[in-house]
Short mmCIF file of C-alpha atoms and ligand atoms in Angstrom, two decimals:
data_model
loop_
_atom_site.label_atom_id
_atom_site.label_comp_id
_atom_site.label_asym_id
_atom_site.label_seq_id
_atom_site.Cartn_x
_atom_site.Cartn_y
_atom_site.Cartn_z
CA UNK A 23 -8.36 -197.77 56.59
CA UNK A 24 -6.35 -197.99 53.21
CA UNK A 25 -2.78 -197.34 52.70
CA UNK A 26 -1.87 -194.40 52.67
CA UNK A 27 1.19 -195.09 50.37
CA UNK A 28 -0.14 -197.89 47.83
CA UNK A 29 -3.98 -197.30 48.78
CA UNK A 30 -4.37 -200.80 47.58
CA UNK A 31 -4.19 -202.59 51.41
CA UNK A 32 -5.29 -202.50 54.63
CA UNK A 33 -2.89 -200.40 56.82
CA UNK A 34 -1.69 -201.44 59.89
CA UNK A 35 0.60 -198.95 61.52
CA UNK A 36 -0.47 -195.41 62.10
CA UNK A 37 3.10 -193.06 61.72
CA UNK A 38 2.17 -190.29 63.69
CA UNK A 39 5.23 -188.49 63.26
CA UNK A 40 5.08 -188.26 59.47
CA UNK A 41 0.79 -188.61 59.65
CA UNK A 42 1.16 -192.00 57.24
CA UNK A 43 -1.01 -195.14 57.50
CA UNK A 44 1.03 -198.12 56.19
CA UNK A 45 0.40 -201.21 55.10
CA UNK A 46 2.61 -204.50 55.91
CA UNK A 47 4.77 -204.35 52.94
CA UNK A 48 4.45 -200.62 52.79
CA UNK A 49 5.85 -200.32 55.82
CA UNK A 50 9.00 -203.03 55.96
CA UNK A 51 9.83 -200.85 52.91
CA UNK A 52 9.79 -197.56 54.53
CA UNK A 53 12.03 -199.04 57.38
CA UNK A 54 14.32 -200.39 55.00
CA UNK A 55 14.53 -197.66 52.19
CA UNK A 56 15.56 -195.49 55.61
CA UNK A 57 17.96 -197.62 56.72
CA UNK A 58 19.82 -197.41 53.09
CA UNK A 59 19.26 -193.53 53.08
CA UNK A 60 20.96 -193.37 56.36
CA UNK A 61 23.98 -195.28 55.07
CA UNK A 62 24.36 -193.17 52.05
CA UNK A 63 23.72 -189.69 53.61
CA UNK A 64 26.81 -191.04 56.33
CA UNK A 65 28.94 -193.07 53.51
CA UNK A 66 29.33 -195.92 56.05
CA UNK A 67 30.35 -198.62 53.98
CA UNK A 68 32.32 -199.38 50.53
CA UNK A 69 31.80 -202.34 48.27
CA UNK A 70 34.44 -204.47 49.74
CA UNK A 71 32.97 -204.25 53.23
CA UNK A 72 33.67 -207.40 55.82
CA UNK A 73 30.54 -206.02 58.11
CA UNK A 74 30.25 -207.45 61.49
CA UNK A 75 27.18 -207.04 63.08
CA UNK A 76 26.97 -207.36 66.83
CA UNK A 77 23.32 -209.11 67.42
CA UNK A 78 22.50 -209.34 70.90
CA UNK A 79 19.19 -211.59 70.09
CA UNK A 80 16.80 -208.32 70.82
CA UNK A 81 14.43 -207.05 67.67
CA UNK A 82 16.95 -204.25 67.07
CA UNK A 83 19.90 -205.76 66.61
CA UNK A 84 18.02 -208.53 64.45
CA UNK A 85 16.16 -206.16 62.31
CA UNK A 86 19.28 -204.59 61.30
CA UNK A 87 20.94 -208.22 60.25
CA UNK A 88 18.23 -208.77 58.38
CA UNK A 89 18.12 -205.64 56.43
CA UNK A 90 21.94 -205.41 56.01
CA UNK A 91 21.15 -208.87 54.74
CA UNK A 92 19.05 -207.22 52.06
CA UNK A 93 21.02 -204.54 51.10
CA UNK A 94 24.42 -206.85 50.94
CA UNK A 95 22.51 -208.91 48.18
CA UNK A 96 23.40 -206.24 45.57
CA UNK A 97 26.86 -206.05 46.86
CA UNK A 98 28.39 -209.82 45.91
CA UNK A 99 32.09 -208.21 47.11
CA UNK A 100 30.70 -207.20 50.75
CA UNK A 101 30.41 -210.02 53.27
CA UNK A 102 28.36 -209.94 56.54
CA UNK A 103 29.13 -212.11 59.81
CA UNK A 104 27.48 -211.79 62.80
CA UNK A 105 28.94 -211.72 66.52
CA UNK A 106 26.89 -211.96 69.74
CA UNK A 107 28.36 -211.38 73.39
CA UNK A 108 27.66 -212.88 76.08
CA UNK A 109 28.22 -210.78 79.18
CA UNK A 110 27.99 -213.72 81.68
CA UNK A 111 24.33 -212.52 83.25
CA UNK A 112 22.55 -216.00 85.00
CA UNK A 113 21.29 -217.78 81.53
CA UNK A 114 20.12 -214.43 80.31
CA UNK A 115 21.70 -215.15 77.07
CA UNK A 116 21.44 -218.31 76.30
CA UNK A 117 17.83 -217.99 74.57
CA UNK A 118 19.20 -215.42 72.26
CA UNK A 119 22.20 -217.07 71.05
CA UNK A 120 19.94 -219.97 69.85
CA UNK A 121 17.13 -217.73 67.53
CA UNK A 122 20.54 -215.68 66.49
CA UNK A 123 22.33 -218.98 65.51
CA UNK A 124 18.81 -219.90 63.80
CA UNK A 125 18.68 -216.39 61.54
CA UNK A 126 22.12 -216.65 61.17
CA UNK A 127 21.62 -220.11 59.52
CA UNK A 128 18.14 -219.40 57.70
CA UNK A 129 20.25 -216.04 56.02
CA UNK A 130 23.64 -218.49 55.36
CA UNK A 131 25.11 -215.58 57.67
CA UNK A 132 28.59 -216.95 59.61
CA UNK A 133 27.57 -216.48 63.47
CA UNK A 134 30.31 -216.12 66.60
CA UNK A 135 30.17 -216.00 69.83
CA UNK A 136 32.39 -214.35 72.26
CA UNK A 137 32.12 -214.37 76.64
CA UNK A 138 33.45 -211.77 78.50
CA UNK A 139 34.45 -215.22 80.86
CA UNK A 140 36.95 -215.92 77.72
CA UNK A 141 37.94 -212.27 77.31
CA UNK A 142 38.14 -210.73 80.35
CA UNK A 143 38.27 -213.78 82.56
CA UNK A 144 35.05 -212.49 84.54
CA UNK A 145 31.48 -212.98 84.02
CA UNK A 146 29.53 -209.92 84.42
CA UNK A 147 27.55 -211.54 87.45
CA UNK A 148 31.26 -212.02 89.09
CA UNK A 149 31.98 -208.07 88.13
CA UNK A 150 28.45 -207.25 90.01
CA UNK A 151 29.47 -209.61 92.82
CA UNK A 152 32.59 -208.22 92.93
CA UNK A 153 30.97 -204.72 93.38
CA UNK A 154 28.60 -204.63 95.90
CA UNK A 155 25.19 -203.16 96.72
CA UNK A 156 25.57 -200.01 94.98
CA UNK A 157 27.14 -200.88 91.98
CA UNK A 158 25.86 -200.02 88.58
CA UNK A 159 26.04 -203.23 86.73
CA UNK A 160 25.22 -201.00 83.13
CA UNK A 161 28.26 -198.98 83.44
CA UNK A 162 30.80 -201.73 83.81
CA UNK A 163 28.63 -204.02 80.90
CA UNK A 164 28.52 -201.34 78.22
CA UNK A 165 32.38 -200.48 78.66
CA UNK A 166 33.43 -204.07 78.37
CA UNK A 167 31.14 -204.69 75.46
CA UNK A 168 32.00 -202.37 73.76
CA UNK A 169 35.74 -203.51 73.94
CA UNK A 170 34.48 -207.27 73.36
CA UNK A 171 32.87 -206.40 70.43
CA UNK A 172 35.95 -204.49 68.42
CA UNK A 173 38.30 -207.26 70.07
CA UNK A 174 36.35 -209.81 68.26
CA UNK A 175 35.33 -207.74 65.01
CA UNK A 176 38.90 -207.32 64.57
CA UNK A 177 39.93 -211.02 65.30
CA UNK A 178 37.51 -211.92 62.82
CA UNK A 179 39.04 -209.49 60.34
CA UNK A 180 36.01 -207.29 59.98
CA UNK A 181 36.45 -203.55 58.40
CA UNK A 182 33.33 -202.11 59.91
CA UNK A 183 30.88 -202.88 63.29
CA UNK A 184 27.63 -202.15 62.69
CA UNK A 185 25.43 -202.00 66.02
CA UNK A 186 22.26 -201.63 65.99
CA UNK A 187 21.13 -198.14 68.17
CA UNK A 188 17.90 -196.67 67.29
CA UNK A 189 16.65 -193.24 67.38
CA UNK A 190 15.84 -193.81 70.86
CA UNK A 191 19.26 -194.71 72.13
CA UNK A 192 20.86 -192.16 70.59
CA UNK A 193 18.03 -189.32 72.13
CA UNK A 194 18.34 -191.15 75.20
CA UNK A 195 22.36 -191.08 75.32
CA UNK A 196 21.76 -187.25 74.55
CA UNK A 197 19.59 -186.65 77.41
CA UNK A 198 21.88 -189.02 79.57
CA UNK A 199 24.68 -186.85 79.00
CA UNK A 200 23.58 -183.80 79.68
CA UNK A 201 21.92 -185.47 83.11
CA UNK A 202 24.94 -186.01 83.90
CA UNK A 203 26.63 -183.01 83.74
CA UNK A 204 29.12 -184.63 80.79
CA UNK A 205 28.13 -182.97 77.51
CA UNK A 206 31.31 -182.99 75.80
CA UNK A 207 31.49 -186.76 75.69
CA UNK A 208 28.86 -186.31 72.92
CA UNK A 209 31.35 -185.38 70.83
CA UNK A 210 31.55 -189.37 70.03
CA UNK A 211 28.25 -189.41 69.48
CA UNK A 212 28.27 -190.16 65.67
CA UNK A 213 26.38 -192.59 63.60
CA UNK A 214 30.03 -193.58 62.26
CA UNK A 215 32.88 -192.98 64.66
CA UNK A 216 35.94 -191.05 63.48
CA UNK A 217 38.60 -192.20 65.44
CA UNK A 218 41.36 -193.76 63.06
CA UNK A 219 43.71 -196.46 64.79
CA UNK A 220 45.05 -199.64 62.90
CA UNK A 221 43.48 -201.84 66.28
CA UNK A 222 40.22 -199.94 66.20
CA UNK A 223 37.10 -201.35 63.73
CA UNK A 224 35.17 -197.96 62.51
CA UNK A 225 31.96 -198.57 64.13
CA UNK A 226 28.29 -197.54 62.24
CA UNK A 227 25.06 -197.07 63.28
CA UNK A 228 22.46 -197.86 60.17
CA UNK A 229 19.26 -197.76 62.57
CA UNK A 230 20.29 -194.16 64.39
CA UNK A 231 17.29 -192.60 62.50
CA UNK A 232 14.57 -195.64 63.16
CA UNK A 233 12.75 -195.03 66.23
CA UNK A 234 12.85 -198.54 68.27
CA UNK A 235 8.98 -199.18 67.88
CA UNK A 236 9.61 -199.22 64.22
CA UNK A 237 12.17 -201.58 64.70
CA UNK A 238 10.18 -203.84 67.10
CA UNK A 239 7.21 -203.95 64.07
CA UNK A 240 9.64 -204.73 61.83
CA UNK A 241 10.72 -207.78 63.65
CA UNK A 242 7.21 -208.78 64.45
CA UNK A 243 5.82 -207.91 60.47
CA UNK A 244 8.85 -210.07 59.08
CA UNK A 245 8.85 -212.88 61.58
CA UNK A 246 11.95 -212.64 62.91
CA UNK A 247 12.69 -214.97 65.97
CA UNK A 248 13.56 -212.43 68.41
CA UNK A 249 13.76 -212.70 72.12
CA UNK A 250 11.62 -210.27 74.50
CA UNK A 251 13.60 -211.66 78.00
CA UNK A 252 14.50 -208.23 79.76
CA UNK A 253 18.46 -208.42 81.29
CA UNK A 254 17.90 -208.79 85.17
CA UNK A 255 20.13 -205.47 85.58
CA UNK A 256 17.94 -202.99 83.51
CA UNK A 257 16.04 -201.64 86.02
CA UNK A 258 19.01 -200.44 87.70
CA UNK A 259 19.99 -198.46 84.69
CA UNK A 260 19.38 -194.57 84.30
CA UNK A 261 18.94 -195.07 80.75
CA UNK A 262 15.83 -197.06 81.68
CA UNK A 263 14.28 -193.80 83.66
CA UNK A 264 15.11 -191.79 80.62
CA UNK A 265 13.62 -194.21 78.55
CA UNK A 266 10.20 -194.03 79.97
CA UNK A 267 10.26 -189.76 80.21
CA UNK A 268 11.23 -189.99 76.15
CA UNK A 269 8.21 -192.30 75.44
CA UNK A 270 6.12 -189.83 77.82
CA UNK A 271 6.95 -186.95 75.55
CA UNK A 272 7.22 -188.68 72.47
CA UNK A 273 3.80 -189.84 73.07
CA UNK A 274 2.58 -186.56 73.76
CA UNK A 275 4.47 -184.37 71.03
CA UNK A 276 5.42 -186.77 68.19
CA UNK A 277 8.94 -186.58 66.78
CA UNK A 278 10.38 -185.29 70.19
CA UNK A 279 13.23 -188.12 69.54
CA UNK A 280 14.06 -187.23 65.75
CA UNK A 281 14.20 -183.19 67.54
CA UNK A 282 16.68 -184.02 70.08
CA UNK A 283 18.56 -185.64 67.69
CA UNK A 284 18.63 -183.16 65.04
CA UNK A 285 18.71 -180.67 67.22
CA UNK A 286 22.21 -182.36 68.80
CA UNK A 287 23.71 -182.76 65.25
CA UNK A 288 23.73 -179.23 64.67
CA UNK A 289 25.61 -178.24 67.64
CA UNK A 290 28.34 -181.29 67.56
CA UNK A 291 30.47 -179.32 65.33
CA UNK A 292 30.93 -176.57 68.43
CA UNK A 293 31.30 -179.26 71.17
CA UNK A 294 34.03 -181.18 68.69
CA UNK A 295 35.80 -177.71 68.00
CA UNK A 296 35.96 -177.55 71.93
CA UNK A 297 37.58 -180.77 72.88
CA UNK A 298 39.52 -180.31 69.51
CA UNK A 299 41.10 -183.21 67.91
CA UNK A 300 41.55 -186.68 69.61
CA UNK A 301 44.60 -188.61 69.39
CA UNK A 302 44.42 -192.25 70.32
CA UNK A 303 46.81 -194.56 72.62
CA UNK A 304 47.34 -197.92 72.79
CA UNK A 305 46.31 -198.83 76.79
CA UNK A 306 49.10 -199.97 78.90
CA UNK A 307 47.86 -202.80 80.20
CA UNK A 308 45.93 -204.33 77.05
CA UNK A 309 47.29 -202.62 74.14
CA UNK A 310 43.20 -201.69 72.70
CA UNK A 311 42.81 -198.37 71.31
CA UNK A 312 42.12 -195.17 74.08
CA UNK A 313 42.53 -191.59 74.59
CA UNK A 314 44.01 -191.78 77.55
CA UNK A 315 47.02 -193.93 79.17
CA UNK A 316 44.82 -196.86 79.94
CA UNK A 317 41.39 -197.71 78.84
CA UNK A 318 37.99 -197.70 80.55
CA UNK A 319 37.55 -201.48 80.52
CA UNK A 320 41.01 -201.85 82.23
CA UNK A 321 40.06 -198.68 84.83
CA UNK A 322 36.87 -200.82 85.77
CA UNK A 323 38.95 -204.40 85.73
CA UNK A 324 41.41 -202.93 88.26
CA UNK A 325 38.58 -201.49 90.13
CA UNK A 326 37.18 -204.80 90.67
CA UNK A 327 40.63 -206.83 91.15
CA UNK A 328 41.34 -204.32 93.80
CA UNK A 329 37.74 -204.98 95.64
CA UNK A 330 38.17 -208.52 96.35
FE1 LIG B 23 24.30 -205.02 80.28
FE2 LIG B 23 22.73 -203.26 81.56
FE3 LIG B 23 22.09 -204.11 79.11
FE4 LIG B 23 21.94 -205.77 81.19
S1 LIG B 23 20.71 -203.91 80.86
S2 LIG B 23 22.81 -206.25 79.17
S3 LIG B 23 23.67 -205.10 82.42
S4 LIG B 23 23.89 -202.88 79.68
ZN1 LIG B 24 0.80 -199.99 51.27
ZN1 LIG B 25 43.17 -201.65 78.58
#
């Protein structure tokens, strides 16, 4: 079957969403050309951008390097770096910090690495240790990651984070929510956060509206050295459950994901006019940016501290 786009070549991904056959090059360019759209429509970056892009090795997080790559060629004032953190799970890592550190080098990209051993003093195999048998190892990894990664955008003097969730992790996050019983924390939910705070690097999401088997062709189509090596802790997560019941539906209803998450921008404008505006603190303990008196990763730290 042709193209459905050029109708010159051979077409090798069937869209059924959108009901478009695509060819190779017909189809990095689709990905791409929505990737830029996204960043318009949400204004995430300026011209003088020092982007950080936190690439865990996966084909998400190295599809969007290389197509911020791209797009930063026409901007000679923006600068890209990359960051990768390693949680401290068995050698779980270590594969993916090598085919990072080879993009990195291929695209003349600067690459660093940051452990939460260095920035936390715990690995995340101690934290799960630490924890016992029915400890969720996701909970504690996400939090601290999510700190690691604007600690060490911000050390590296970085104006803007850009991580790479798809379409499916922000449906999934949606559904997650709601599961568990907590919808007003969607109110974060944003491809670029809002919260203003001199420590706090304004985080964007250029892949929100790329559903994660586009972004796993994308990888594959432009030979990206991505690694496939599942973290030993998924299948504890919830997110994994909700993962499979999303694919379920998606499969049998196409666009089910780009729903939820259309359906979830319209009513974020009540759920933020509920929680109204949020200031931020600086935690007690670490000084990092939070709503409250002290922040999550610092809640979880003394959790475990306590525990031993
Ligand atoms: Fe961390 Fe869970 Fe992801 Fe493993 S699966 S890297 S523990 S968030
Ligand atoms: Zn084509
Ligand atoms: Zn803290």
């Amino acid at each position: 079957m042709l193209c459905t786009k050029c109708g010159k070549r051979e077409a090798v991904y069937h869209r059924r969403y959108s009901g478009e056959s695509l060819c190779s090059r017909c189809f990095l360019q689709s990905v791409e050309e929505r990737v830029k759209r996204t960043i318009n429509q949400y204004g995430m970056f300026e011209p003088k951008d020092r982007i950080a892009v936190a690439v865990s090795g996966g084909k998400d997080s190295l599809t969007l390097l290389q197509i911020l790559y791209k797009i930063e060629q026409k901007f000679p004032k923006s600068e890209l770096i990359a960051i990768t953190i390693d949680e401290g799970i068995g050698d779980y890592r270590r594969e993916a910090i090598k085919l990072v550190g080879q993009l990195c080098n291929r695209l003349g990209v600067e690459h660093h690495v940051y452990t939460f051993r260095e920035i936390y003093g715990y690995t995340l195999d101690d934290v799960v240790e630490a924890g016992g048998v029915e400890f969720k190892p996701c909970s504690y990894c996400g939090v601290l990651r999510r700190r690691a990664l604007n600690f060490a955008a911000r050390e590296l003097g970085a104006t803007k984070l850009a991580v790479a969730h798809t379409l499916d992790d922000e449906a999934q996050t949606i559904i997650m929510n709601l599961l568990r019983g907590d919808p007003l924390r969607l109110a974060r939910l944003k491809p670029v956060s809002d919260f203003v705070h001199p420590r706090l690097v304004r985080r964007v999401k250029p892949l929100c509206m790329v559903p994660e088997a586009e972004t796993a062709l994308y990888a594959y189509l432009a030979r990206l050295p991505y690694t496939n090596r599942q973290c030993p802790y998924a299948h504890k997560a919830l997110r994994n459950e909700v993962r499979i019941f999303l694919n379920r539906l998606e499969f049998k209803h196409p666009s089910t994901k780009f729903t939820i998450y259309k359906a979830f921008e319209r009513i974020r404008p009540a759920i933020e006019a509920t929680i109204g505006e949020v200031k931020l603190n600086e935690c007690k303990i670490c000084g990092e940016p939070t709503p409250g008196e002290i922040c999550q990763a610092c809640k979880l730290l003394n959790k475990i501290t306590n525990h031993q």
